[in-house]
PDB file of C-alpha atoms in Angstrom:
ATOM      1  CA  UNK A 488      30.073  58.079   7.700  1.00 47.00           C
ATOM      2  CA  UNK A 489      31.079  54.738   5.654  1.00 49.00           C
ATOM      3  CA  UNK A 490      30.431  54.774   1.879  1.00 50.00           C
ATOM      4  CA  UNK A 491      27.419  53.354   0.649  1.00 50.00           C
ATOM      5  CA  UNK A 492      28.374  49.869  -0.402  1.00 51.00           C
ATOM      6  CA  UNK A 493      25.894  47.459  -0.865  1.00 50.00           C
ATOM      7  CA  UNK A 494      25.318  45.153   2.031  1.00 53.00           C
ATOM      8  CA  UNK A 495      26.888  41.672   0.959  1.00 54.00           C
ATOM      9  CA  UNK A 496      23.560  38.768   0.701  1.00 50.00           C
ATOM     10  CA  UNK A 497      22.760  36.496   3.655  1.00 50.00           C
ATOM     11  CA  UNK A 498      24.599  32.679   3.347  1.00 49.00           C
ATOM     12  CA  UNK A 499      22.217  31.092   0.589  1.00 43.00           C
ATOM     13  CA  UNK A 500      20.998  27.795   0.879  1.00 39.00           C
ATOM     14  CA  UNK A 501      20.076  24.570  -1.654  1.00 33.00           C
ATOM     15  CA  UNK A 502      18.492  21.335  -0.845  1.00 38.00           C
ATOM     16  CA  UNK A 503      17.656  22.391   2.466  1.00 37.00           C
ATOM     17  CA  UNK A 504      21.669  22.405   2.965  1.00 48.00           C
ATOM     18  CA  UNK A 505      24.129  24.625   3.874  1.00 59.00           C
ATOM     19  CA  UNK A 506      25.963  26.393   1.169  1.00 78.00           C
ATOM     20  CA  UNK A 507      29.603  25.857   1.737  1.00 94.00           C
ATOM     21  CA  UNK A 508      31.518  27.465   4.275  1.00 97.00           C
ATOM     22  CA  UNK A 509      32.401  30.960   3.988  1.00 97.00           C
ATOM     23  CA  UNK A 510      35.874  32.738   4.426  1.00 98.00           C
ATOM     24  CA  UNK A 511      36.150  36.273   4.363  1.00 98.00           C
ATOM     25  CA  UNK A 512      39.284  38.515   3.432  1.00 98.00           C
ATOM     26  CA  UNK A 513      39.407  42.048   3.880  1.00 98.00           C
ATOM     27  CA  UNK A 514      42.748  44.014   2.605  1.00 97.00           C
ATOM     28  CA  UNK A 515      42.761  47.324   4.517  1.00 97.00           C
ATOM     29  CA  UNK A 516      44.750  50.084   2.674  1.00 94.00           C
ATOM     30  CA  UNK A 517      44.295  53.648   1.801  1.00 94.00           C
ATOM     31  CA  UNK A 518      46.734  53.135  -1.872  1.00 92.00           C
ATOM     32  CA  UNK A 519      45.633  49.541  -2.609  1.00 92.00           C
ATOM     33  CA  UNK A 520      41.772  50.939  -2.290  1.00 92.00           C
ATOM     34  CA  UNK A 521      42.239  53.828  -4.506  1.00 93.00           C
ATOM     35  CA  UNK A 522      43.673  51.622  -7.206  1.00 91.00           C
ATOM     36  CA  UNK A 523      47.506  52.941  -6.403  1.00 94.00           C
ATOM     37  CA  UNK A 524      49.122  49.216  -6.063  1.00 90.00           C
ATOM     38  CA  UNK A 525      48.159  45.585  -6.606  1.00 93.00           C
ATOM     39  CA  UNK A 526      46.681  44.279  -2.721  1.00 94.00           C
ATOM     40  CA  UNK A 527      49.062  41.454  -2.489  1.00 95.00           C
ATOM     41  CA  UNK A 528      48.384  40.387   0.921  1.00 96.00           C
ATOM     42  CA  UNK A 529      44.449  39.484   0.391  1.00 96.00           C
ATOM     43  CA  UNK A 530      45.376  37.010  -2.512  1.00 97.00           C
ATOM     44  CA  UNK A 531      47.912  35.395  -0.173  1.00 97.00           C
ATOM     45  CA  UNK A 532      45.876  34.836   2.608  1.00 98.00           C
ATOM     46  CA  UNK A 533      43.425  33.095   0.561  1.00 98.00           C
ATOM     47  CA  UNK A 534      46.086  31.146  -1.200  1.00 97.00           C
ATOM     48  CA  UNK A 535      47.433  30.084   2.425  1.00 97.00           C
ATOM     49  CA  UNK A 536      43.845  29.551   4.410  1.00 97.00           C
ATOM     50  CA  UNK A 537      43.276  27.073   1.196  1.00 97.00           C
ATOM     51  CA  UNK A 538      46.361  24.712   1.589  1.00 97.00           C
ATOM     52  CA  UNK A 539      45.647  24.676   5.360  1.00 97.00           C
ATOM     53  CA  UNK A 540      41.705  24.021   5.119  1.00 97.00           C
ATOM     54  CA  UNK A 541      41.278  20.403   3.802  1.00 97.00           C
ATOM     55  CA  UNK A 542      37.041  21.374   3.459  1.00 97.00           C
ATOM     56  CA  UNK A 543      36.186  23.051   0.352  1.00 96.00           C
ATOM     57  CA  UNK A 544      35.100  27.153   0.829  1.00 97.00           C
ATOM     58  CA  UNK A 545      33.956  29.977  -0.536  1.00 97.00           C
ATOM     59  CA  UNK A 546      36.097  33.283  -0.143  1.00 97.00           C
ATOM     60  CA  UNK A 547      34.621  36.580  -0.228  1.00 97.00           C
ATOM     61  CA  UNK A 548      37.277  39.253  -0.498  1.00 97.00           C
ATOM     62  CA  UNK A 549      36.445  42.940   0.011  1.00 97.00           C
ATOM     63  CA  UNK A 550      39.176  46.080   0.101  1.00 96.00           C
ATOM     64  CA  UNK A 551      38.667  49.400   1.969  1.00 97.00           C
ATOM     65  CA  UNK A 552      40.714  52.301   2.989  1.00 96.00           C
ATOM     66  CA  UNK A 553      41.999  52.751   6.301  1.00 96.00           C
ATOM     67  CA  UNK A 554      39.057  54.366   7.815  1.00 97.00           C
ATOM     68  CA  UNK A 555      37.545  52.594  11.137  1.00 98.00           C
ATOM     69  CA  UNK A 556      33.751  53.018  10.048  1.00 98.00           C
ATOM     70  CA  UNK A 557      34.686  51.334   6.587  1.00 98.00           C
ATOM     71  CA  UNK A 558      36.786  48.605   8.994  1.00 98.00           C
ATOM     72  CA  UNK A 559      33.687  48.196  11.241  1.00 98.00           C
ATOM     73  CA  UNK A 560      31.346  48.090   8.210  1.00 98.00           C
ATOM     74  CA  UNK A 561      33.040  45.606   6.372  1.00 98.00           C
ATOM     75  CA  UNK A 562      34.060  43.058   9.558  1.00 98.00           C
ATOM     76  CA  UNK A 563      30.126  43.481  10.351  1.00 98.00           C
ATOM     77  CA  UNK A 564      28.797  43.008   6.786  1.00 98.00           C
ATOM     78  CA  UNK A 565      30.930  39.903   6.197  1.00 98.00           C
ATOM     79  CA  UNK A 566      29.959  38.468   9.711  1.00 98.00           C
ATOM     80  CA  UNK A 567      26.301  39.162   8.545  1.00 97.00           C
ATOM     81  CA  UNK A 568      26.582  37.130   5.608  1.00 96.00           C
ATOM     82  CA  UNK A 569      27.781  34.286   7.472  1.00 96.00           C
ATOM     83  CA  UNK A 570      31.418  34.032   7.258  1.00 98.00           C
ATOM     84  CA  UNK A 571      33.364  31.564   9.458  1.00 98.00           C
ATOM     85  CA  UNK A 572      36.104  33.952   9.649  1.00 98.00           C
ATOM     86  CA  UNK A 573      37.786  37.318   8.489  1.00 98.00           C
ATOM     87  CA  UNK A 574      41.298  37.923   8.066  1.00 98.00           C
ATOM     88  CA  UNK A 575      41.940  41.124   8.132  1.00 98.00           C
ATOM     89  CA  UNK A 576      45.790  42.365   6.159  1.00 97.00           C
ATOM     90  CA  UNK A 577      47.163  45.685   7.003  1.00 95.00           C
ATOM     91  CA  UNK A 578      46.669  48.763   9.924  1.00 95.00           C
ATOM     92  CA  UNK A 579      47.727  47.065  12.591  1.00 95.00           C
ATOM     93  CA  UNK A 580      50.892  49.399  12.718  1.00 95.00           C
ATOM     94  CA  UNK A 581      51.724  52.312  14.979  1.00 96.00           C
ATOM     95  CA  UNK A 582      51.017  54.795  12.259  1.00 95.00           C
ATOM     96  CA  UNK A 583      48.315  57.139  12.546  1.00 96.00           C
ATOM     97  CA  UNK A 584      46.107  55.447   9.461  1.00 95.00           C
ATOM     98  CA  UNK A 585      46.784  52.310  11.157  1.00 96.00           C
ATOM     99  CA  UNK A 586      43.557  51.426  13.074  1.00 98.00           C
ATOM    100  CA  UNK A 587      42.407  48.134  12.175  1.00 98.00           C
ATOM    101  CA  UNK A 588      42.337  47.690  16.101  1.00 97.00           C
ATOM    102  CA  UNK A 589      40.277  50.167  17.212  1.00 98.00           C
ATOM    103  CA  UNK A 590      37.742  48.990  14.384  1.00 98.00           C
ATOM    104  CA  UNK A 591      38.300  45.492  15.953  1.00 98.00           C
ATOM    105  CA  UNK A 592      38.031  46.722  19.869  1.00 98.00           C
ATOM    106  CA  UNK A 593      34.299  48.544  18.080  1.00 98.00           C
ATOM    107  CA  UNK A 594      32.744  45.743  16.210  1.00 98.00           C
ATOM    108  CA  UNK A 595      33.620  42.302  18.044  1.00 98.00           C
ATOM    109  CA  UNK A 596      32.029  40.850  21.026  1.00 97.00           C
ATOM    110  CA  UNK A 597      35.469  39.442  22.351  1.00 98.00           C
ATOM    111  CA  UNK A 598      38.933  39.553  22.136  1.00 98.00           C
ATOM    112  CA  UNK A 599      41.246  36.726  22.423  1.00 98.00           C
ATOM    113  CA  UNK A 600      44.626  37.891  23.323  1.00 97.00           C
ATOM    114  CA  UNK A 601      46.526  35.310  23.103  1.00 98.00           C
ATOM    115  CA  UNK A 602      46.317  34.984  19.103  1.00 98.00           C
ATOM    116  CA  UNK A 603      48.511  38.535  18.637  1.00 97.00           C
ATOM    117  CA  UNK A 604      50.863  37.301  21.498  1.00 98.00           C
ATOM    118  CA  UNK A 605      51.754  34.163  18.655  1.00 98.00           C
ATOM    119  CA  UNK A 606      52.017  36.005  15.453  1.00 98.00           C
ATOM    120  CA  UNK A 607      54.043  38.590  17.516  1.00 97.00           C
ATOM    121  CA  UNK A 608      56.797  35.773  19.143  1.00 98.00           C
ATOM    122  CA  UNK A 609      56.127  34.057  15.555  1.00 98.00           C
ATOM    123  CA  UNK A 610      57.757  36.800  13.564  1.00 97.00           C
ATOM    124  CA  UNK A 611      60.066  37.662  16.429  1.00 97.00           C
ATOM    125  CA  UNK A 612      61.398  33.957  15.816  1.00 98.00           C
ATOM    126  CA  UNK A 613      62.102  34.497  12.492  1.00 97.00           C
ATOM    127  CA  UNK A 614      63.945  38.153  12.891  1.00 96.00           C
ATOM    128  CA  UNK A 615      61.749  40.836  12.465  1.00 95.00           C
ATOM    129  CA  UNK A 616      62.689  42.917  15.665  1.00 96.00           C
ATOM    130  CA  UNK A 617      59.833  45.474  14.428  1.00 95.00           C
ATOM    131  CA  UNK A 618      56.799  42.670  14.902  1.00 95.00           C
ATOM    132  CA  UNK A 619      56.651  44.393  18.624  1.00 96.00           C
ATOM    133  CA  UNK A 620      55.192  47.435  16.700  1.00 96.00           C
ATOM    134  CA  UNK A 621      52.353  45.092  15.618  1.00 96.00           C
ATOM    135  CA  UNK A 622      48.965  45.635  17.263  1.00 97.00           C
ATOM    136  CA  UNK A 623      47.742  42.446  15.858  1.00 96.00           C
ATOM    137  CA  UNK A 624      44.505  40.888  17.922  1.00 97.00           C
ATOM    138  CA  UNK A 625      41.702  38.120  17.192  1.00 98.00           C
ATOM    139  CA  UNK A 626      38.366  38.586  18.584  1.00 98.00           C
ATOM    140  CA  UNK A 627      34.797  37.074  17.201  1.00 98.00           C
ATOM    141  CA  UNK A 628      31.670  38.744  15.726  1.00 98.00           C
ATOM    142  CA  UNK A 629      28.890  36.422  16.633  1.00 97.00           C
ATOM    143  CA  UNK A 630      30.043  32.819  15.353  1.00 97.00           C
ATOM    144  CA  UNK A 631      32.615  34.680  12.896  1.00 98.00           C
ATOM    145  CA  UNK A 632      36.333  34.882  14.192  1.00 98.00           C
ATOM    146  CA  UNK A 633      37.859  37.674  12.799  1.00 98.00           C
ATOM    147  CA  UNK A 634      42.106  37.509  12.497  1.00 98.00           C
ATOM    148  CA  UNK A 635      44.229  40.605  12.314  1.00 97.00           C
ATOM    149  CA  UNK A 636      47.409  39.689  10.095  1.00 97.00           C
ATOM    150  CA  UNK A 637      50.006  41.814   8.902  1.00 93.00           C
ATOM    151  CA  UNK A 638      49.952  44.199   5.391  1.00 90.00           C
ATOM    152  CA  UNK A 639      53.294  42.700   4.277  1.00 91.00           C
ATOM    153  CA  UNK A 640      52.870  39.532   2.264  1.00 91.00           C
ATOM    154  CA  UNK A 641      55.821  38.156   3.454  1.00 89.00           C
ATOM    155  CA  UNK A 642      54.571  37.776   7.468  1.00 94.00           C
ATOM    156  CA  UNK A 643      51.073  36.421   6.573  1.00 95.00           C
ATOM    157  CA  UNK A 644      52.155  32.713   6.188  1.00 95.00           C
ATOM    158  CA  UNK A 645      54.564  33.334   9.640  1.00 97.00           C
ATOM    159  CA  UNK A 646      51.370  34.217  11.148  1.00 97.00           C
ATOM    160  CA  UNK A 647      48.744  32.099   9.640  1.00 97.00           C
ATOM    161  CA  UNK A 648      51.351  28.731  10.425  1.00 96.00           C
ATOM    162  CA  UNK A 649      51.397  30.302  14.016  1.00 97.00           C
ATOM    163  CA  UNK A 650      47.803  30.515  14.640  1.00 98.00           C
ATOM    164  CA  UNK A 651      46.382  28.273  12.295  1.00 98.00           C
ATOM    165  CA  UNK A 652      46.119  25.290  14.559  1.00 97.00           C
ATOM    166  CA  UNK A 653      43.502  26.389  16.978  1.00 98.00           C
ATOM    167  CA  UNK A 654      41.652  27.989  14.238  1.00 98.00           C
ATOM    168  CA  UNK A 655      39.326  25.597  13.427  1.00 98.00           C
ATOM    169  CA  UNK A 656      38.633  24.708  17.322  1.00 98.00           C
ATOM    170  CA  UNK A 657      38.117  28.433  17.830  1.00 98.00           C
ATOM    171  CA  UNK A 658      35.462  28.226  14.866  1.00 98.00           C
ATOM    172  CA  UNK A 659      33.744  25.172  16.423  1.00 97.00           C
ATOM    173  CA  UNK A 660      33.471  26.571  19.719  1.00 97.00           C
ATOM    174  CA  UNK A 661      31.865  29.603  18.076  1.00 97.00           C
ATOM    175  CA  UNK A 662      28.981  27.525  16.830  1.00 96.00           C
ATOM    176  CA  UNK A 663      30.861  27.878  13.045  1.00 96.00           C
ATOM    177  CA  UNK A 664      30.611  25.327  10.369  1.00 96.00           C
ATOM    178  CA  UNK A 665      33.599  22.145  11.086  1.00 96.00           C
ATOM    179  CA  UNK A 666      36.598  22.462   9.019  1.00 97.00           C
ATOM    180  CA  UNK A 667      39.138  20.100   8.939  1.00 96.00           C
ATOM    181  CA  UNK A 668      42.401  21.097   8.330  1.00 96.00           C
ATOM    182  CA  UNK A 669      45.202  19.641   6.074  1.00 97.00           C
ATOM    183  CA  UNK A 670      47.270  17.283   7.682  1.00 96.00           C
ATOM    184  CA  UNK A 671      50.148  17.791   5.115  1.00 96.00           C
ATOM    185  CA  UNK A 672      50.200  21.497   5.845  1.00 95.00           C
ATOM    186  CA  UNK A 673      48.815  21.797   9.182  1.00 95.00           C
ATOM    187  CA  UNK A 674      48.072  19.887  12.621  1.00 95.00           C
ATOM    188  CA  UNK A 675      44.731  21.104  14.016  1.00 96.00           C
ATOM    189  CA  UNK A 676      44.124  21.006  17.206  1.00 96.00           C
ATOM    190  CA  UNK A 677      41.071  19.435  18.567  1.00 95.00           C
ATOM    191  CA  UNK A 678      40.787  18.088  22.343  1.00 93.00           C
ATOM    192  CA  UNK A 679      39.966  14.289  22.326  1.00 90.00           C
ATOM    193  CA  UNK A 680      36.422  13.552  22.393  1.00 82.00           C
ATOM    194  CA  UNK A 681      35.674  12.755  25.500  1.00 78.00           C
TER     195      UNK A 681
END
């Protein structure tokens, strides 16, 4: 069974407002959880998802082994306390440890395929013959999405610029908070009002 961590608190509120919205990153890796090497990756992500989100957030970050309860815990705990979205970094290789998937395929309510189809072609573009190893997916947790990207730093900005502009569409039509995006970093896509 998962280790007892303390569930994370509920989104708080103030003034009968909102707090502000509320991006999760979880860093899935047996060394960088038992204190063996720095998690790169999570810092990254956060670094990235904050030039490409022109609203202010919060970040929670959280680490855990590879382990699929601790996966499914951690998605599920940080959808609980109302985050807009969860990147996951590392497992989604063909090693045995890897199975950020199969926690994802256990703990979301959909999958949406065609988000690991674009990281995969993304870092195919830029000559990494190996991203067809990647089991990358998407797939949403109530009104959180939750993104697989990879555990080395240097493909989480190939991805994220891949993906990132139907992001915040994704989020709205998952009843999340709106977030615009950074027009010097990113185009968002949103369908014209009709």
């Amino acid at each position: 069974p998962p280790s007892s961590q303390p569930p994370l608190p509920p989104p708080f509120t103030y003034a009968g407002k909102e707090a502000l919205p509320l991006i999760g990153v979880l860093t899935v890796s047996d060394r960088a959880s038992r204190g063996e090497y720095e998690d790169i990756s999570g810092p990254i992500i956060q670094q990235v998802v904050e030039e490409y989100i022109a609203t202010t957030c919060r970040f929670m970050r959280r680490m855990v082994a590879d382990e699929q309860p601790f996966i499914v815990q951690a998605i599920r705990q940080m959808a609980q306390a109302g985050c807009a979205m969860v990147c996951t970094t590392g497992g989604t290789g063909p090693s045995p440890r890897d199975v950020t998937p199969e926690a994802m395929l256990q703990v979301c309510d959909k999958i949406y395929d065609g988000f690991g189809e674009q990281m995969r072609r993304a870092s195919l573009d830029v000559g990494v013959p190996t991203a067809i190893l990647s089991r990358q997916m998407a797939g949403s947790v109530g009104k959180t999405l939750v993104v697989n990207l990879p555990g080395k730093p240097n493909s989480v900005r190939t991805c994220l610029d891949a993906i990132f502009p139907a992001v915040p569409y994704c989020i709205d039509l998952l009843g999340g908070p709106f977030l615009e995006g950074n027009p010097e970093k990113v185009k968002v896509f949103r369908p014209p009002a009709k």
